[in-house]
XYZ file of C-alpha atoms in Angstrom:
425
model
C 148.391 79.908 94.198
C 151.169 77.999 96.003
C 151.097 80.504 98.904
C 146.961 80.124 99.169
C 147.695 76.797 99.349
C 150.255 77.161 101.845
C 148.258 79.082 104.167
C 145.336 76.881 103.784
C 147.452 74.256 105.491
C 147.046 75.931 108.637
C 146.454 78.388 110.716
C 147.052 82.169 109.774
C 147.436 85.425 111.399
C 144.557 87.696 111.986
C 145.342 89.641 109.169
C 145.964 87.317 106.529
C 142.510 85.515 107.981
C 140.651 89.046 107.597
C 141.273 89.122 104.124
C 140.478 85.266 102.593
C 137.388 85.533 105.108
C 136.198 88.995 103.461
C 137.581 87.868 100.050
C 135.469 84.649 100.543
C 132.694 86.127 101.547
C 132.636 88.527 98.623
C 132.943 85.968 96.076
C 130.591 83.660 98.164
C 127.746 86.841 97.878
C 128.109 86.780 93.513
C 127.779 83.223 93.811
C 125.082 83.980 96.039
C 123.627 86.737 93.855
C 123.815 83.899 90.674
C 121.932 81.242 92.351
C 119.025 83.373 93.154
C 119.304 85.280 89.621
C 119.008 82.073 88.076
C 116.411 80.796 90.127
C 114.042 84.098 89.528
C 114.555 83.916 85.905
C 113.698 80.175 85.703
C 111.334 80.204 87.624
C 109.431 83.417 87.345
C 107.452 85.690 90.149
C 104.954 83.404 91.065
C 107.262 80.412 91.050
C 110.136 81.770 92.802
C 107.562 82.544 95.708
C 107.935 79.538 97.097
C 111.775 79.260 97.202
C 111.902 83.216 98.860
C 110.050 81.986 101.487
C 111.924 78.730 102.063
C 115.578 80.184 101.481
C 114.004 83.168 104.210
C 112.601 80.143 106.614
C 115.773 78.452 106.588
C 118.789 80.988 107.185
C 116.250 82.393 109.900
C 116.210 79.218 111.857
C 119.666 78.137 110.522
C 121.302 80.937 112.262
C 119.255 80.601 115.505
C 119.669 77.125 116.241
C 123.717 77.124 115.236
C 125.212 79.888 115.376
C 125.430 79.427 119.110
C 127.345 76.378 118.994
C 129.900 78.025 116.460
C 130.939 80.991 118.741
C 130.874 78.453 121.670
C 133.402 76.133 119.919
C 135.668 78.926 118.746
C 135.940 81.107 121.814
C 136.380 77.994 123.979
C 138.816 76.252 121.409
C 140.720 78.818 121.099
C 141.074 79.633 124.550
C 141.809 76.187 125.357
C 144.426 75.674 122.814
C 146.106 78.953 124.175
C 146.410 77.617 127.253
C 148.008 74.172 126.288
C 144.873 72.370 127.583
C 142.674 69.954 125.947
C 140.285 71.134 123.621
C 138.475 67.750 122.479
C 136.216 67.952 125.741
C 134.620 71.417 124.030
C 134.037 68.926 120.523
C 132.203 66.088 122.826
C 130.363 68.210 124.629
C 128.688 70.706 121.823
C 128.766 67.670 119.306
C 126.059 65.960 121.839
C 124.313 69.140 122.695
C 123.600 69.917 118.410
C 122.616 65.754 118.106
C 119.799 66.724 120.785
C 118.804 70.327 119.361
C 118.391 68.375 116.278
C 116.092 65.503 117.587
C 113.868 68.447 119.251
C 114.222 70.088 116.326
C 112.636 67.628 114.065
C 110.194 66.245 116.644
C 108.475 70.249 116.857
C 108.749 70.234 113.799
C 106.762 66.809 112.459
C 103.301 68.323 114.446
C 103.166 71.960 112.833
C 104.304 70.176 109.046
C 100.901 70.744 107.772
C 101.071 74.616 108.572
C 104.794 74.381 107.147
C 103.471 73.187 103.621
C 100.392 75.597 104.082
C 103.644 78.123 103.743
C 105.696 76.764 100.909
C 102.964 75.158 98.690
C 104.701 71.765 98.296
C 105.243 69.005 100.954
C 108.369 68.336 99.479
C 109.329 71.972 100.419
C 108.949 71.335 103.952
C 110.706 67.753 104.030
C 113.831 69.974 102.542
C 113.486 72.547 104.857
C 113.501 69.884 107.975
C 116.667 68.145 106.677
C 118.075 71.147 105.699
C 118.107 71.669 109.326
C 119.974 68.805 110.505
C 122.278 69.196 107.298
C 123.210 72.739 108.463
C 124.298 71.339 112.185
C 127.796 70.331 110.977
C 128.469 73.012 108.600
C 128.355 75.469 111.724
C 129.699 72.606 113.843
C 132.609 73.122 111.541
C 132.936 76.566 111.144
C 133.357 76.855 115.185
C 136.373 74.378 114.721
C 138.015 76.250 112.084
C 137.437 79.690 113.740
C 138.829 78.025 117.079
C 141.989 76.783 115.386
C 142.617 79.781 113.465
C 142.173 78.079 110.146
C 140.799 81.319 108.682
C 141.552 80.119 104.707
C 139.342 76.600 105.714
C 136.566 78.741 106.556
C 137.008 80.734 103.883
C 137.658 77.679 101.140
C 134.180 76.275 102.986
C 132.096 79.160 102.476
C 133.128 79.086 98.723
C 132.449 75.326 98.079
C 128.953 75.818 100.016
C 127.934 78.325 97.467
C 129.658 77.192 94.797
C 127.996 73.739 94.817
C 124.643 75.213 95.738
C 124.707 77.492 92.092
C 125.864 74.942 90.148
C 123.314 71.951 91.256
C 120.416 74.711 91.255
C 120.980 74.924 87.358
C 122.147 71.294 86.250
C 118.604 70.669 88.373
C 116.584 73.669 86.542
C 118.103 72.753 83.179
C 116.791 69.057 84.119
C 113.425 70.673 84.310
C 112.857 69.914 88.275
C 111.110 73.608 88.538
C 111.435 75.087 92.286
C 112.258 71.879 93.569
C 115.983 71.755 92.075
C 117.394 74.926 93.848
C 115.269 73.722 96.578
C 117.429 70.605 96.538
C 120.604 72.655 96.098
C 119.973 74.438 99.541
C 119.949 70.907 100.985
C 122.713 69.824 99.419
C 125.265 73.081 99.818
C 126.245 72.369 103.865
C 127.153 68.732 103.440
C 129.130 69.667 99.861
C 131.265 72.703 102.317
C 131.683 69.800 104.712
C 133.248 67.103 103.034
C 134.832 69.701 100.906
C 136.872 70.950 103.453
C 138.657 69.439 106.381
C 140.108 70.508 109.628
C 144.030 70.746 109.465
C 145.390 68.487 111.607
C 146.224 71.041 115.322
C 148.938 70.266 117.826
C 147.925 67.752 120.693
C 146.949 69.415 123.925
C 149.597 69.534 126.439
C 147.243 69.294 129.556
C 144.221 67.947 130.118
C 142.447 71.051 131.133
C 139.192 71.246 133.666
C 135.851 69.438 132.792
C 133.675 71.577 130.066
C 130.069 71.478 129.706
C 128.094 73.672 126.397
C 125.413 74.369 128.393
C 127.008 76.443 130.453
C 129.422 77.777 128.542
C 126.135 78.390 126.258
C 125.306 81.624 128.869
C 128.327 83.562 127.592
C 126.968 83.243 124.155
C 123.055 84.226 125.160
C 122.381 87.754 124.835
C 124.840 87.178 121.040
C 122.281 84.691 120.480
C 119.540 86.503 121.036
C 120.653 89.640 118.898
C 120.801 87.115 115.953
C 117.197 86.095 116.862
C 115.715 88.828 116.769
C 117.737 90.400 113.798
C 117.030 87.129 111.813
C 112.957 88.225 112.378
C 113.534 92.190 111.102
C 116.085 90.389 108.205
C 114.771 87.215 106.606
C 111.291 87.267 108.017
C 109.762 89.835 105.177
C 108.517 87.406 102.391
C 107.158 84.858 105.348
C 105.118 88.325 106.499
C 103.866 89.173 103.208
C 102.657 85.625 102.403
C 101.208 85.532 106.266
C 98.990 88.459 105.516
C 97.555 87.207 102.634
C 99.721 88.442 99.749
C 99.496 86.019 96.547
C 102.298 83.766 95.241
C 103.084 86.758 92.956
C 103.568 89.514 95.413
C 105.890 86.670 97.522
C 108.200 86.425 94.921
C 108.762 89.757 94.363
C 109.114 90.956 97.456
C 111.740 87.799 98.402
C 113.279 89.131 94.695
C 113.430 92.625 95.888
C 115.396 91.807 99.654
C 117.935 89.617 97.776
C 118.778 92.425 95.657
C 119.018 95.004 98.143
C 120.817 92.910 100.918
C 123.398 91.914 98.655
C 125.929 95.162 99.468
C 124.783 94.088 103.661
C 125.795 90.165 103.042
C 129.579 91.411 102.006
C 129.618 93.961 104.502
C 128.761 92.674 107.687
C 131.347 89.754 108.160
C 133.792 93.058 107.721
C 131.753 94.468 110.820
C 131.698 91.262 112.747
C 135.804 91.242 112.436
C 135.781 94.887 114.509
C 135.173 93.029 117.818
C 138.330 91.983 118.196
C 140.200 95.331 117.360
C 137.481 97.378 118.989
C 138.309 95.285 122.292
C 142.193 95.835 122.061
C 141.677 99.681 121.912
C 138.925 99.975 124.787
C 141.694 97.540 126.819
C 145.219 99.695 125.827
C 143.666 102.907 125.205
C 140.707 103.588 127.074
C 136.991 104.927 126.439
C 138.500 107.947 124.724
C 140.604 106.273 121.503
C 137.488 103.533 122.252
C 135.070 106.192 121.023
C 136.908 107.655 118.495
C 137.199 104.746 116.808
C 133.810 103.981 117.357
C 132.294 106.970 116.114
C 134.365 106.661 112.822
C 133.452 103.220 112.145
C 129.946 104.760 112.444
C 130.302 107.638 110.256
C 131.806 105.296 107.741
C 128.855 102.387 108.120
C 126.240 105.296 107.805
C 127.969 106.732 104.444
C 127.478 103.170 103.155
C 124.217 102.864 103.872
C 123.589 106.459 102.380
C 125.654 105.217 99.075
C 123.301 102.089 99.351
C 120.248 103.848 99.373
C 120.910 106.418 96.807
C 122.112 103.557 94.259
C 119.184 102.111 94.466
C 116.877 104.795 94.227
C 119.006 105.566 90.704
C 119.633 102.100 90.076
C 117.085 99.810 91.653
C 114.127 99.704 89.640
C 116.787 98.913 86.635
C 118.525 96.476 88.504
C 115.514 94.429 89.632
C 114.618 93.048 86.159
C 118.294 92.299 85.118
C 118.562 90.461 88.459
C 115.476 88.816 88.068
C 113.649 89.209 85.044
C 111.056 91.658 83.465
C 108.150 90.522 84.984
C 109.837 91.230 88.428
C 108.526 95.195 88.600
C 108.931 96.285 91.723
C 108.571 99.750 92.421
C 111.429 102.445 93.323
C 109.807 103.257 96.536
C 109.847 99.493 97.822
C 113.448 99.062 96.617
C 114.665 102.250 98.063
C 112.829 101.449 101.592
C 114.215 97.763 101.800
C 117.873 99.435 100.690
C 117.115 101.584 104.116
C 115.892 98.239 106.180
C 119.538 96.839 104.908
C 121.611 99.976 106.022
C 119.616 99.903 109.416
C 120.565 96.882 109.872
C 124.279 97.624 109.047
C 124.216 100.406 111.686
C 122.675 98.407 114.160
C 125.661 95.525 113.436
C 128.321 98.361 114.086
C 126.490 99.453 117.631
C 126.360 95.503 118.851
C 130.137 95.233 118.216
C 130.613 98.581 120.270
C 127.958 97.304 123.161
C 129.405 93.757 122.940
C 133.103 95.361 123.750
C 132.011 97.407 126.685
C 130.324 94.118 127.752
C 126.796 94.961 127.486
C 125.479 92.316 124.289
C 121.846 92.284 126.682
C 121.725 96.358 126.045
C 121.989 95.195 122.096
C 119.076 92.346 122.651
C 117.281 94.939 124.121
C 117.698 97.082 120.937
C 116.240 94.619 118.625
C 113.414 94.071 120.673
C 112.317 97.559 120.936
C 112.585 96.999 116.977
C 110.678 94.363 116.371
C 107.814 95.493 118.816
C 107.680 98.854 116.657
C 107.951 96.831 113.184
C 104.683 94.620 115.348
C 103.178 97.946 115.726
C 103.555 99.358 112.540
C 101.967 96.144 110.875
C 98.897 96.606 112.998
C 98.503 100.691 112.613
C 99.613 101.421 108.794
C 97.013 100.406 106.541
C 98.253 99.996 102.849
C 98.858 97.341 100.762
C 100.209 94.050 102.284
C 104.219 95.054 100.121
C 104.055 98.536 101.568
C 102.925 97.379 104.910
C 105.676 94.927 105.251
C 108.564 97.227 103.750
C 107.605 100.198 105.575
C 107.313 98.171 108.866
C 110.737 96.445 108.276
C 112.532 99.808 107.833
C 110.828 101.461 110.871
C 111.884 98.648 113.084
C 115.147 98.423 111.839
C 115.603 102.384 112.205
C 114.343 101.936 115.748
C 116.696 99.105 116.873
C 119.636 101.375 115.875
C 118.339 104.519 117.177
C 117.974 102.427 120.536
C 121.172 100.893 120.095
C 122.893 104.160 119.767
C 121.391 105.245 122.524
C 122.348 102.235 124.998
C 125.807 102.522 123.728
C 126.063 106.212 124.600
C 124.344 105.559 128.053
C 127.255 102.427 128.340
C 129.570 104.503 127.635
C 129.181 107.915 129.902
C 128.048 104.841 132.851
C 131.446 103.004 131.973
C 133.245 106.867 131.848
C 131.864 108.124 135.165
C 132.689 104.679 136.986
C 135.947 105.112 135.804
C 136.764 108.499 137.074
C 134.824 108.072 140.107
């Protein structure tokens, strides 16, 4: 414990950071898993409809309105600080761009409120999700500073006290008898508890004053990035939002949101782990070349693809099981919707490997371009396959998923040879 604390004092090295981040995030996905047990058990199928599709609604817009501003503070930040240059300018400058995303933000948002409660049920519902919003803006505002500093245990220790305190006030709230609204309120609440939980360490004053830094711009770096989240947010979180959109009852909502929880869980843990390749994927393409580059590449591949496999077949043994102890008996969702969103999951784990290996060889608008061609097929597949509305969307999830990565594969092969040839040539 003394040495945690030590290290949380700080910055660490990229290997002690690798493990509290994938340690944190591992704990931070059973805390995870807990809140949204509880919540399905309290509340029931038909009651825990509404809180899929606002926990969905919110870490689909959460991550495409922020997530830009944290890589854009830590890639800057950290460059700065490398340098000896001042790295305030990068704070100013994004700080003011996320006040006037949020503004926009909640003026779009006031006119299309009536279609918003339409979606949850409950006005209250979409007042939460709004100022969830603007309550997520420094959480991410903050994880760009710690991952800029190299603070790797605050992000971790942040992560933990965001889900921590989101678990616990969902069930002092249900146990008060506040129904959907308390872990509704406990989503709200989570970013500001990680915030003033945890604090930036205090980092050594820049030695030079640097050149003049603007977000926008430095915005473009981040673009195509952004845009992969977008779109994978859509194929990810956007299932119980589809099944409710097409007419499925509160009933059918709930268990489908019940059924992507469950199967996502093994995905939430793993991908940070995939997101952390970048970096090493980058050193070996820059010391060793394309030919270590895709070694290591195909490897991490064959490796991602066994877990999905081991994903897949668990739940095909396991799912149908697992379901009710996650959520209750009257969650009974079949094996053959559990087993397809397991594959949507692993897809989607594949297709996280390829980015890292497209963003390295500097092609993140190849990746984009993946994800697109998967969401127009999942678009396709909800027009053509006519079932019911849970089949329709779980089939047309895993079909778009399988497509991004099979076109991701692809780009990265044709990136590769391209990169290979110009090489030689």
């Amino acid at each position: 414990m003394k040495n945690f604390l030590s290290a949380a004092k700080g910055r660490q090295g990229a290997g002690a950071g690798s493990l509290y981040i994938a340690f944190s995030f591992a704990v931070s996905g059973a805390l995870t898993f807990g809140f949204q047990s509880l919540a399905a058990h309290a509340l029931g199928k038909a009651g825990y409809a509404p809180l899929a599709l606002l926990w969905s609604s919110t870490f689909l817009v959460v991550q495409v309105l922020w997530i830009g501003a944290t890589q854009t503070l830590g890639r800057y930040i950290a460059e700065r600080e490398a340098k000896g240059q001042d790295w305030r300018p990068v704070i100013r400058s994004v700080k003011r761009w996320q006040i006037g995303l949020s503004g926009a933000f909640v003026l779009v948002a006031l006119p299309i409120s009536p279609w918003l409660t339409g979606l949850f049920g409950d006005p209250w519902l979409t007042v939460v999700f709004v100022v969830s919003m603007v309550a997520y803006a420094p959480e991410y505002f903050r994880r760009g500073i710690f991952n800029g500093h190299h603070q790797s245990s605050r992000l971790g220790a942040q992560i933990l006290a965001e889900s921590a305190g989101r678990l616990l006030i969902a069930a002092a709230l249900l146990a008060a008898g506040m129904g959907v609204l308390g872990p509704a309120i406990a989503i709200l609440l989570a970013p500001i508890i990680g915030v003033l939980a945890v604090r930036p360490a205090p980092a050594e004053p820049p030695e030079h004053e640097g050149e003049p830094f603007s977000a926008m711009n430095a915005l473009k770096f981040a673009g195509p990035v952004l845009t992969c989240v977008a779109f994978a947010q859509v194929l990810m979180n956007g299932g119980p939002i589809l099944v409710s959109v097409l007419g499925g009852t509160p009933a059918q909502v709930g268990l489908f949101g019940a059924a992507m929880i469950l199967t996502r869980i093994p995905q939430y843990i793993i991908s940070p782990a995939i997101g952390a390749l970048l970096p090493h994927a980058s050193r070996i393409l820059s010391t060793g070349g394309y030919g270590p580059f895709g070694r290591f590449v195909g490897r991490a591949v064959g490796v991602v693809g066994l877990v999905g496999v081991l994903m897949v077949g668990a739940t095909w043994l396991l799912g149908e099981w697992g379901i009710k102890l996650f959520a209750g008996s009257e969650f009974d969702a079949s094996r053959e919707m559990l087993v397809t969103l397991a594959a949507v999951a692993a897809f989607y784990l594949l297709c996280d490997m390829l980015n890292q290996a497209l963003f390295a060889l500097g092609h993140a608008r190849l990746a984009s371009l993946g994800w697109l061609v998967g969401l127009v097929v999942s678009a396709l597949c909800l027009a053509i396959l006519d079932t019911d509305v849970l089949s329709r969307v779980s089939y047309s999830l895993a079909i778009g998923t399988l497509a991004a990565a099979m076109a991701q594969a692809a780009f990265y092969l044709m990136a590769r040879r391209s990169a290979t040839v110009s090489r030689s040539g």
